[in-house]
Short mmCIF file of C-alpha atoms and ligand atoms in Angstrom, two decimals:
data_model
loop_
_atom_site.label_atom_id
_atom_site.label_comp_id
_atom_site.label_asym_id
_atom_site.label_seq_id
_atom_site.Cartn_x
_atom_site.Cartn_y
_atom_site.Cartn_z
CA UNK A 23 -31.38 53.48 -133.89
CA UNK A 24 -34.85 53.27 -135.30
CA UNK A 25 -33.02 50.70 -137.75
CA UNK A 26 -35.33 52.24 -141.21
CA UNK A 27 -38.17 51.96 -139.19
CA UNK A 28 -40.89 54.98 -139.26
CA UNK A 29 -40.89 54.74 -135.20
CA UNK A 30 -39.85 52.45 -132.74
CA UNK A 31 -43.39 51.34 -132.16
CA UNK A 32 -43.32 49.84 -135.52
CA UNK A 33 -39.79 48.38 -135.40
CA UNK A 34 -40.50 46.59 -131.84
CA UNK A 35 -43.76 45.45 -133.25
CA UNK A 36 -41.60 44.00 -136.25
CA UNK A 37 -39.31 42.11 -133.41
CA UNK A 38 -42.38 40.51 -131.56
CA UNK A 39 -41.37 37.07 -133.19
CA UNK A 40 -37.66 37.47 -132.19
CA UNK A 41 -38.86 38.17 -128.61
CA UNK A 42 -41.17 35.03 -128.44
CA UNK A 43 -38.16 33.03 -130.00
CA UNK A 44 -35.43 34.70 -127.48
CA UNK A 45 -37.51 34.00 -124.63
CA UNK A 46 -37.50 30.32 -125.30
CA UNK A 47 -33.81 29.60 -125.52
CA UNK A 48 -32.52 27.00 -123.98
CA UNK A 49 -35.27 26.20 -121.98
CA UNK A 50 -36.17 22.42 -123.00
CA UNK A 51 -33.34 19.90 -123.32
CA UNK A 52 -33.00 16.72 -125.57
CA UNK A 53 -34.91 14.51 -123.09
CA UNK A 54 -38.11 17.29 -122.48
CA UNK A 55 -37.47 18.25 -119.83
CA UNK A 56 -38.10 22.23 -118.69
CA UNK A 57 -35.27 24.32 -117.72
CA UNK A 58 -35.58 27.21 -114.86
CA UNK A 59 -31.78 27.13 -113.86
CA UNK A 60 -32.15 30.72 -112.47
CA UNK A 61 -34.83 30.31 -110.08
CA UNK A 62 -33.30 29.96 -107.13
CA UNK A 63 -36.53 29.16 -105.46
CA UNK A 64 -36.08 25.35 -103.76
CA UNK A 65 -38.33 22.49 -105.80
CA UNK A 66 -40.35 21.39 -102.73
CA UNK A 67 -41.37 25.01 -102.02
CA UNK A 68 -42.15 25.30 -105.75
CA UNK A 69 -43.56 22.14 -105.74
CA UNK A 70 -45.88 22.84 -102.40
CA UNK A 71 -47.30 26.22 -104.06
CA UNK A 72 -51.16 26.34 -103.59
CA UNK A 73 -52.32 29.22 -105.20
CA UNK A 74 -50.38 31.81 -107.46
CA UNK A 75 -50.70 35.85 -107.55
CA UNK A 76 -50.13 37.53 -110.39
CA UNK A 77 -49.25 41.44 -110.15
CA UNK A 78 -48.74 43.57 -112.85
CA UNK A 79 -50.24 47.20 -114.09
CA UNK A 80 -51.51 47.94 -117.95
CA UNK A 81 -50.53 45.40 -120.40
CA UNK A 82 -48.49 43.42 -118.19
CA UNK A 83 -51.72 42.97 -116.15
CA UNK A 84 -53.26 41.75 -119.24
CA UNK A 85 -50.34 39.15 -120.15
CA UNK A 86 -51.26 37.94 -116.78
CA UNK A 87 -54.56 37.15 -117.55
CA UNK A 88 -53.34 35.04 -120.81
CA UNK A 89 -51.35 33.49 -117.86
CA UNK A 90 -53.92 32.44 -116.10
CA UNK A 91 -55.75 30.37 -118.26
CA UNK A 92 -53.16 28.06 -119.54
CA UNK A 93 -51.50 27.93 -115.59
CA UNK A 94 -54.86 26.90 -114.21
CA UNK A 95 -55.35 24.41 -117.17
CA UNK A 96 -51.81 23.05 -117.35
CA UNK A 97 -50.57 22.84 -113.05
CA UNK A 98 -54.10 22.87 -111.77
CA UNK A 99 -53.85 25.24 -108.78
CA UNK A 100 -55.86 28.81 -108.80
CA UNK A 101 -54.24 31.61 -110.13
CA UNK A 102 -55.43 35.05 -109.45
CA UNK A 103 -54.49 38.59 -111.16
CA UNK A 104 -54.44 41.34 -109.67
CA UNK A 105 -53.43 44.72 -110.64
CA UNK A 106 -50.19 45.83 -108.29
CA UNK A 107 -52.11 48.98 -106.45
CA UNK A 108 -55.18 47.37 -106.36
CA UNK A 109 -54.03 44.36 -104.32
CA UNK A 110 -51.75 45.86 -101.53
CA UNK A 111 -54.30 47.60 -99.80
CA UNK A 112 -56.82 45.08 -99.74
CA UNK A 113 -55.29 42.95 -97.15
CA UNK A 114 -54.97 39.62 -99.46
CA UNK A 115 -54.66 36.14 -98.23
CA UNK A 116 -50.56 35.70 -98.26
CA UNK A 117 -49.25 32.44 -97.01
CA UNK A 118 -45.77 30.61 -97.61
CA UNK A 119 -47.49 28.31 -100.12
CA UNK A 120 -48.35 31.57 -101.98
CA UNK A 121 -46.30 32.23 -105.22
CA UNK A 122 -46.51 35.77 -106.29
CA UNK A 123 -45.43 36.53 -109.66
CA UNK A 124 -44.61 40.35 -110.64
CA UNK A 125 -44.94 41.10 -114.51
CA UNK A 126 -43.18 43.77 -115.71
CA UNK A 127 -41.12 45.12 -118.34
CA UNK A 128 -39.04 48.03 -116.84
CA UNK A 129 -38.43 46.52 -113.13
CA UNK A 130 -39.28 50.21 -112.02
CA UNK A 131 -42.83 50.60 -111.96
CA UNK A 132 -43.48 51.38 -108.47
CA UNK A 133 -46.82 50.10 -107.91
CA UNK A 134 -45.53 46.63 -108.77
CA UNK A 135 -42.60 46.86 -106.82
CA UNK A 136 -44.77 47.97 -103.68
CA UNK A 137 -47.16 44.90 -104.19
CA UNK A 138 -44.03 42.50 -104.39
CA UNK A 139 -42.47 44.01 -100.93
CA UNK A 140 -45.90 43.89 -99.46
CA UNK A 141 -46.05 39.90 -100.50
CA UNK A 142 -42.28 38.85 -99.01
CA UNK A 143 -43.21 40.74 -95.85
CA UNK A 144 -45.94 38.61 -95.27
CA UNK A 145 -43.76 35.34 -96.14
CA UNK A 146 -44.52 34.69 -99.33
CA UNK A 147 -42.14 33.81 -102.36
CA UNK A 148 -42.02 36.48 -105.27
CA UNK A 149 -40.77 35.63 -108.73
CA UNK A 150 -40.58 38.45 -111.24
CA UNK A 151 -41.01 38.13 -115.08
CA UNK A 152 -38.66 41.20 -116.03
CA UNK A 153 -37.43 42.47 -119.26
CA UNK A 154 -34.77 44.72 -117.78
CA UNK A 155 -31.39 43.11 -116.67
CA UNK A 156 -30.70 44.33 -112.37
CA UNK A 157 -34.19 46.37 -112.67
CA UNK A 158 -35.45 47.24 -109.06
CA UNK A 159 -38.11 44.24 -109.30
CA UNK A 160 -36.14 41.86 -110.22
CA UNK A 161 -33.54 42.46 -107.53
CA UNK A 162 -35.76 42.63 -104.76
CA UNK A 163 -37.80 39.33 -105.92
CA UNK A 164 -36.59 36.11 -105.14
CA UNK A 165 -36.20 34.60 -108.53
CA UNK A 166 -36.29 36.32 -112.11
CA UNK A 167 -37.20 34.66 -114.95
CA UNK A 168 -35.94 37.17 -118.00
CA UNK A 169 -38.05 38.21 -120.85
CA UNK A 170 -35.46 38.94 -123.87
CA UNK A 171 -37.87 40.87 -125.95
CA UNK A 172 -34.64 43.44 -126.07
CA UNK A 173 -35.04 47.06 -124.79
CA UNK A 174 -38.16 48.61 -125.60
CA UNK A 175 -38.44 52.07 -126.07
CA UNK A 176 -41.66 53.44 -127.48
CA UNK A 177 -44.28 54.28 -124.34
CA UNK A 178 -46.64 51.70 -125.89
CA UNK A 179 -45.45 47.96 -124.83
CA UNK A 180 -45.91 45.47 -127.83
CA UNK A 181 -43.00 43.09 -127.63
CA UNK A 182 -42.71 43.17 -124.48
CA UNK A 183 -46.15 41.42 -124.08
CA UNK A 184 -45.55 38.69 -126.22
CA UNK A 185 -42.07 37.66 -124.47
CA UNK A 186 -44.45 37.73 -120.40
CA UNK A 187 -46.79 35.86 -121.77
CA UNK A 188 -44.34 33.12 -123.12
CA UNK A 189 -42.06 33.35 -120.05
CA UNK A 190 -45.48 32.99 -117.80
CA UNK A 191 -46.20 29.88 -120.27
CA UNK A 192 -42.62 28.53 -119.67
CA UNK A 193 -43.45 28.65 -115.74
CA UNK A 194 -46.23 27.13 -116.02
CA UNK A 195 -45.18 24.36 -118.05
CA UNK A 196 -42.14 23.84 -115.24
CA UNK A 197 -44.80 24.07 -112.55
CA UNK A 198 -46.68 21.18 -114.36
CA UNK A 199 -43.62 19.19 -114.85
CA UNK A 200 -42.34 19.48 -110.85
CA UNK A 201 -46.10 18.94 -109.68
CA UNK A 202 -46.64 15.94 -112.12
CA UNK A 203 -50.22 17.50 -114.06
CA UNK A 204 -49.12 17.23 -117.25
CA UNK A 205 -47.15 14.12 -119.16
CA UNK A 206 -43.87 14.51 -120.50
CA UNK A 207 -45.12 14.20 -124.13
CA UNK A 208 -48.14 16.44 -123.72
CA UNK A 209 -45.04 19.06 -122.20
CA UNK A 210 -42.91 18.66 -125.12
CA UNK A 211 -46.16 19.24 -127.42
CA UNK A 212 -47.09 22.29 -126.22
CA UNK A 213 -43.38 23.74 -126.59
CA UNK A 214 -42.94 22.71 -129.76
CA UNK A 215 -46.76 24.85 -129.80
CA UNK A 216 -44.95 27.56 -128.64
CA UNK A 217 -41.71 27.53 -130.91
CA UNK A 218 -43.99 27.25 -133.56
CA UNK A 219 -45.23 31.18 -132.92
CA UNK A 220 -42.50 33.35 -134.14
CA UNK A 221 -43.25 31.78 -137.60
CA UNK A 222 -47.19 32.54 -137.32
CA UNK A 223 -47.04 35.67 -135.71
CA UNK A 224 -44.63 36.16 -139.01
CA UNK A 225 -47.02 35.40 -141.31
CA UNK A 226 -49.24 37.95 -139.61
CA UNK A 227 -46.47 40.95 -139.99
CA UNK A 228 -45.90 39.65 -143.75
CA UNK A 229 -49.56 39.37 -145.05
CA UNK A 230 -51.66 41.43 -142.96
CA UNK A 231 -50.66 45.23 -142.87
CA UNK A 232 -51.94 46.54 -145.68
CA UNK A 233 -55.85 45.39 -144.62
CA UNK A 234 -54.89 47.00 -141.39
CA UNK A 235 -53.54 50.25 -142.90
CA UNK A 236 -56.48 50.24 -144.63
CA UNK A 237 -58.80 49.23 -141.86
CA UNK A 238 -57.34 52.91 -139.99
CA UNK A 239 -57.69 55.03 -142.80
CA UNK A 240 -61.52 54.00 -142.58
CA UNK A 241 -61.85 54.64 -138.90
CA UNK A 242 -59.48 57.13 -138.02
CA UNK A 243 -62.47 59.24 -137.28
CA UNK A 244 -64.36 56.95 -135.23
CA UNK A 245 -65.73 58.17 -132.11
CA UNK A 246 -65.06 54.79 -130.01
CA UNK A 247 -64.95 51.32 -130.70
CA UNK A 248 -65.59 48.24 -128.41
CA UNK A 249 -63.26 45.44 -128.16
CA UNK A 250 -64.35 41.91 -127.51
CA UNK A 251 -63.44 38.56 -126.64
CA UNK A 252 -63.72 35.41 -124.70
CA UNK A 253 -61.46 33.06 -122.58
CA UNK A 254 -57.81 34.37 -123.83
CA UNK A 255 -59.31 36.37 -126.22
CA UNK A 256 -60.39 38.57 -123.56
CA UNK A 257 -57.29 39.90 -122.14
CA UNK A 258 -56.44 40.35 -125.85
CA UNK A 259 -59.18 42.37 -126.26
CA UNK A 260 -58.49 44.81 -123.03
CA UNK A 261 -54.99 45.02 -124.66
CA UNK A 262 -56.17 46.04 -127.82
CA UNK A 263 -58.14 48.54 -126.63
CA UNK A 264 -55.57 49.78 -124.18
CA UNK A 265 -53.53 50.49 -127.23
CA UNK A 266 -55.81 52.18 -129.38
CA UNK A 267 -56.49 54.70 -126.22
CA UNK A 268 -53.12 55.07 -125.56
CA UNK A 269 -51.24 56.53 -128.66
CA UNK A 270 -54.71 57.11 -130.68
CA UNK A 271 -56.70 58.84 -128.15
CA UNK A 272 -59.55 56.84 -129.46
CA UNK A 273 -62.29 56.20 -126.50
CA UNK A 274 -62.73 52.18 -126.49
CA UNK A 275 -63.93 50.18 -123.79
CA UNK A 276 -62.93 46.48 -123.87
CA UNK A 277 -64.93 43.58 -121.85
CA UNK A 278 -65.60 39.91 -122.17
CA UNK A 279 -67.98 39.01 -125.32
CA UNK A 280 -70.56 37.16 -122.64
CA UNK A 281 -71.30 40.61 -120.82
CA UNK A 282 -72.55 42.17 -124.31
CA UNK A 283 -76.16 41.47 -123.31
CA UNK A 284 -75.49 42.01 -119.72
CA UNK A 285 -75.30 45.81 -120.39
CA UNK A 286 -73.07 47.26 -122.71
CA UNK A 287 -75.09 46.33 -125.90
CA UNK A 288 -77.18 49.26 -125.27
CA UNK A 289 -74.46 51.01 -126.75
CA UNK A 290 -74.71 49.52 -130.03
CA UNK A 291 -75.45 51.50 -132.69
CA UNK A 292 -75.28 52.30 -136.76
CA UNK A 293 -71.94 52.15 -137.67
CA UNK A 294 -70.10 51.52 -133.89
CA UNK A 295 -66.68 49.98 -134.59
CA UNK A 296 -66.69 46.52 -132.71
CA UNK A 297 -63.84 44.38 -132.80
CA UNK A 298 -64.26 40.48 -131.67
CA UNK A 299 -61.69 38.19 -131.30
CA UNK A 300 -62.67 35.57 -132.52
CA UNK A 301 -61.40 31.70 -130.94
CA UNK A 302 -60.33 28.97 -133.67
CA UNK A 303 -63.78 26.88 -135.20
CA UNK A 304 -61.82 23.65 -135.35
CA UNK A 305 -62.93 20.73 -132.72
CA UNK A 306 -66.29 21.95 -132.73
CA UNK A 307 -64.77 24.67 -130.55
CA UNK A 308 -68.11 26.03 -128.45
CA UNK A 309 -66.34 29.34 -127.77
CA UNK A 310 -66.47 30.26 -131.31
CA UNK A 311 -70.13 29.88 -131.62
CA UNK A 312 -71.00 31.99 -128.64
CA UNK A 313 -68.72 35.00 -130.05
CA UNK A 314 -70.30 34.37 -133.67
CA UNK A 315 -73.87 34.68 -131.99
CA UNK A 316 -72.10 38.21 -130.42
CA UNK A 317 -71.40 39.19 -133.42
CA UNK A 318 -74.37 38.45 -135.21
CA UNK A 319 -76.53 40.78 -132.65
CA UNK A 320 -74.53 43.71 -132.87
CA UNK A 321 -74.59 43.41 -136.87
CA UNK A 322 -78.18 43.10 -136.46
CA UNK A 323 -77.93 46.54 -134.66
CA UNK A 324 -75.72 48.07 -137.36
CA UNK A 325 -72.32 47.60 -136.07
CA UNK A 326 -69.56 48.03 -138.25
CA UNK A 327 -67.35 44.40 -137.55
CA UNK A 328 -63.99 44.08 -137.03
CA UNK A 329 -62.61 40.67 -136.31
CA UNK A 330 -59.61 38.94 -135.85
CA UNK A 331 -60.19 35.24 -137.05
CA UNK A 332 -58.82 32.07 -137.95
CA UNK A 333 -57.65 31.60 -141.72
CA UNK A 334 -60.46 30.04 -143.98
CA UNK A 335 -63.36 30.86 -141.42
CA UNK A 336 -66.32 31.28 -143.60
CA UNK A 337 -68.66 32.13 -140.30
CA UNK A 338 -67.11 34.76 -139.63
CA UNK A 339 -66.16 35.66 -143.47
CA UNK A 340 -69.87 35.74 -143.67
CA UNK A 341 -70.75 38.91 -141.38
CA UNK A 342 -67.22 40.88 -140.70
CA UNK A 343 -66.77 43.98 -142.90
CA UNK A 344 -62.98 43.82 -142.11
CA UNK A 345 -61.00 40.93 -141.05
CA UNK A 346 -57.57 40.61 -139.94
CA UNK A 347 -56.08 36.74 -140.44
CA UNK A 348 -54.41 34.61 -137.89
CA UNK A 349 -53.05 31.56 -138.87
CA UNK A 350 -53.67 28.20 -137.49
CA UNK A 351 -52.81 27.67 -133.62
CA UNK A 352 -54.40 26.19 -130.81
CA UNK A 353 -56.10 28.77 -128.86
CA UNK A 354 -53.96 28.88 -126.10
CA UNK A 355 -51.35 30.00 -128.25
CA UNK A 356 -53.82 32.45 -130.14
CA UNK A 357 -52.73 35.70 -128.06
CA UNK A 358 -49.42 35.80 -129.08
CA UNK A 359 -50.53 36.05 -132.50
CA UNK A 360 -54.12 37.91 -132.14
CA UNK A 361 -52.63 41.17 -130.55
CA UNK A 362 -50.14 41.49 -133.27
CA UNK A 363 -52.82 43.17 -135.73
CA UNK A 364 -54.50 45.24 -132.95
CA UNK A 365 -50.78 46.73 -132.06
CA UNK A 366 -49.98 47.58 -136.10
CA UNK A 367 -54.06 48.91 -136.20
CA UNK A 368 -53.61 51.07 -132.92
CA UNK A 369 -50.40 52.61 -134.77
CA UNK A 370 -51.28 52.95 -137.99
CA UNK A 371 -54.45 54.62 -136.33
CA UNK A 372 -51.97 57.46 -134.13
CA UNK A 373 -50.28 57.86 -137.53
CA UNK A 374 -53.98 58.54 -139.52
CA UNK A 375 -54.05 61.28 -136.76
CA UNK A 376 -51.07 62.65 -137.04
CA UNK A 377 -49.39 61.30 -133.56
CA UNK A 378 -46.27 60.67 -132.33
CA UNK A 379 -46.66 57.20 -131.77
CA UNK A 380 -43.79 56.72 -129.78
CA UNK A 381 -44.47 59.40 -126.83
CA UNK A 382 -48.18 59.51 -126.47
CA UNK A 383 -49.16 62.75 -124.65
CA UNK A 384 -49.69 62.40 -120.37
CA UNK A 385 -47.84 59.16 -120.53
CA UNK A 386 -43.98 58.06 -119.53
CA UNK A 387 -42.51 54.87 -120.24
CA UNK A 388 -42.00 53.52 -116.77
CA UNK A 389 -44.15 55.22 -114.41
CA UNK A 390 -41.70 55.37 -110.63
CA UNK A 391 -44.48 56.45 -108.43
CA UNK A 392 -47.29 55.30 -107.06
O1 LIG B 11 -42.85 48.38 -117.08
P1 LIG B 11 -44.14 47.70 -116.73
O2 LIG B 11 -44.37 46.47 -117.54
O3 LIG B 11 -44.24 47.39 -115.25
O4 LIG B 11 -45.27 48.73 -117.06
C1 LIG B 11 -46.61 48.46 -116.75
C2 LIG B 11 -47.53 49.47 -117.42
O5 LIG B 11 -47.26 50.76 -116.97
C3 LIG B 11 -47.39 49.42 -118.95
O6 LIG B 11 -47.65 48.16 -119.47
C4 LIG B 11 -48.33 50.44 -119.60
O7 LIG B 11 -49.66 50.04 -119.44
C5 LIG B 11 -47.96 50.62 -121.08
N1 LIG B 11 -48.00 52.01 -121.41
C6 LIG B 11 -48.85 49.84 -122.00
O8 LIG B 11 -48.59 50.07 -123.33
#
């Protein structure tokens, strides 16, 4: 089954462009136009949403983050995640304008499926992003849009994230269509940006491993390691370091580059592991010059730099000791590609260890209770 893979962390890593690529079939016709022919929720309602929820746990949480940005950007109406246990006993604000939007790949993890029940009760409309076909979640939600990263197995969700965040895009872009916030072109643009990203994220799984391999044979013994990044690059950051904890059993911590001096820079120190994301330099982009001045205190301090960075970017060339390539995008698009190295460098760093990469100790694949 493992199809001459090693594990099935490594062969659903492999199939993270096919899932990006699945999960955009058929969804943009001839004239541009964006196809949700499955939600069942009416246009008007859709149309008269004024705020969305996002609920999720662990990475899906994080591929609601990615969400956020480019929803807020693209339709224009505030989007707030929240992790599923967190936000049913908080009393939130629910009102029939209120689209809630469960993210999760089994359809059985039970804090999610509480949150969703909690957000109908109160009247408002729940749409799940699902990878599993008649999964509890998506049958008690009132419109699924389908992930089709294919059934993933190992504990550690890599494909999986790649195929919410794209489905998440796709609503988004249909959101902006109905409410008018985005032209017709500028749609078509950005999903031509998005079928673009199996190819890049490609690239990535053809030209990159062996620096990574490398990279864990280096650091298998590392204590901790931070993980940092800004706008999108943040959530890809709390995902990276979710994986490394999870099947390496490495300590990391993960946090938004802008907080370094805020507090955790006091834990910089000769020879810390630090990984930045790093946002593209083209356009004069103003995000990568505040993670470059990151990264230059915490070399200044001794840190040992790992960054993922855009192709030809001599800044960062300059003071990384390790870097792991992306390939052009625009930086909305830059998650789908960024946490493809952290995934392969979280598993080749379980595999330094000698871990079973697939079943990480204390964890299960779909956790059922709450
Ligand atoms: O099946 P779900 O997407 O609802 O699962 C949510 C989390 O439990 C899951 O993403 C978990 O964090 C994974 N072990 C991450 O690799």
């Amino acid at each position: 089954e493992k199809g001459g893979w090693d594990s099935f962390m490594d062969k659903e890593i492999h199939e993270d462009p096919a899932a990006v690529q699945r999960t955009l079939i058929g969804r943009m016709s001839d004239d541009g136009t964006i196809h949700l022919d499955e939600v069942h929720i009416d246009e008007h309602e859709l149309k008269a949403v004024d705020k969305i929820i996002v609920v999720a746990c662990g990475t899906a949480s994080y591929a609601g983050m990615v969400a956020k940005y480019a929803i807020e950007h693209w339709v224009r109406v505030p989007v707030e995640v929240e992790l599923a246990h967190e936000f049913r006993y908080r009393d939130p604000i629910l009102t029939p304008r209120t689209l809630v939007v469960a993210i999760s790949q089994s359809g059985e993890t039970m804090d999610t499926l509480m949150a969703l029940r909690h957000a109908r009760e109160q009247g408002s409309k729940v749409l799940a992003i699902c990878n599993t076909q008649g999964a509890s979640i998506a049958r008690e939600s009132d419109a699924v849009l389908y992930t089709h990263a294919g059934p993933e197995v190992a504990v550690a969700s890599t494909k999986a994230f790649v195929a919410q965040i794209t489905a998440a895009y796709i609503l988004g872009l249909y959101l902006a269509q109905l409410k008018g916030t985005v032209f017709r072109d500028e749609i078509r643009n950005t999903f031509d940006q998005l079928q673009a990203m199996p190819r890049k994220i490609q690239w990535v799984l053809d030209t990159q491993p062996s620096t990574i391999e490398q990279a864990a044979v280096q650091l298998a013994d590392a204590r901790s390691f931070l993980f940092l990044g800004r706008h999108v690059g943040y959530p890809v950051a709390m995902e990276g370091a979710l994986k490394l904890k999870e099947i390496a059993y490495t300590f990391t911590e993960g946090f938004a580059a802008g907080e370094l001096k805020h507090g955790p820079i006091a834990l910089v120190d000769e020879g810390e592991p630090i990984v930045f994301i790093v946002p593209p330099a083209r356009g004069r982009n103003v995000l990568h010059a505040k993670v470059l001045s990151g990264i230059e205190e915490v070399k200044a301090r001794g840190a040992y730099i790992i960054a993922v960075a855009e192709v030809g970017d001599k800044d960062v060339e300059r003071y990384a000791d390790v870097i792991f390539w992306r390939p052009e995008c625009p930086t909305l698009m830059s998650p789908l590609v960024d946490v493809v190295p952290l995934q392969l460098f979280a598993m080749d760093m379980a595999k330094q260890k000698g871990y079973d990469v697939d079943k990480p100790r204390n964890l299960a694949k779909s956790v059922t209770v709450e």
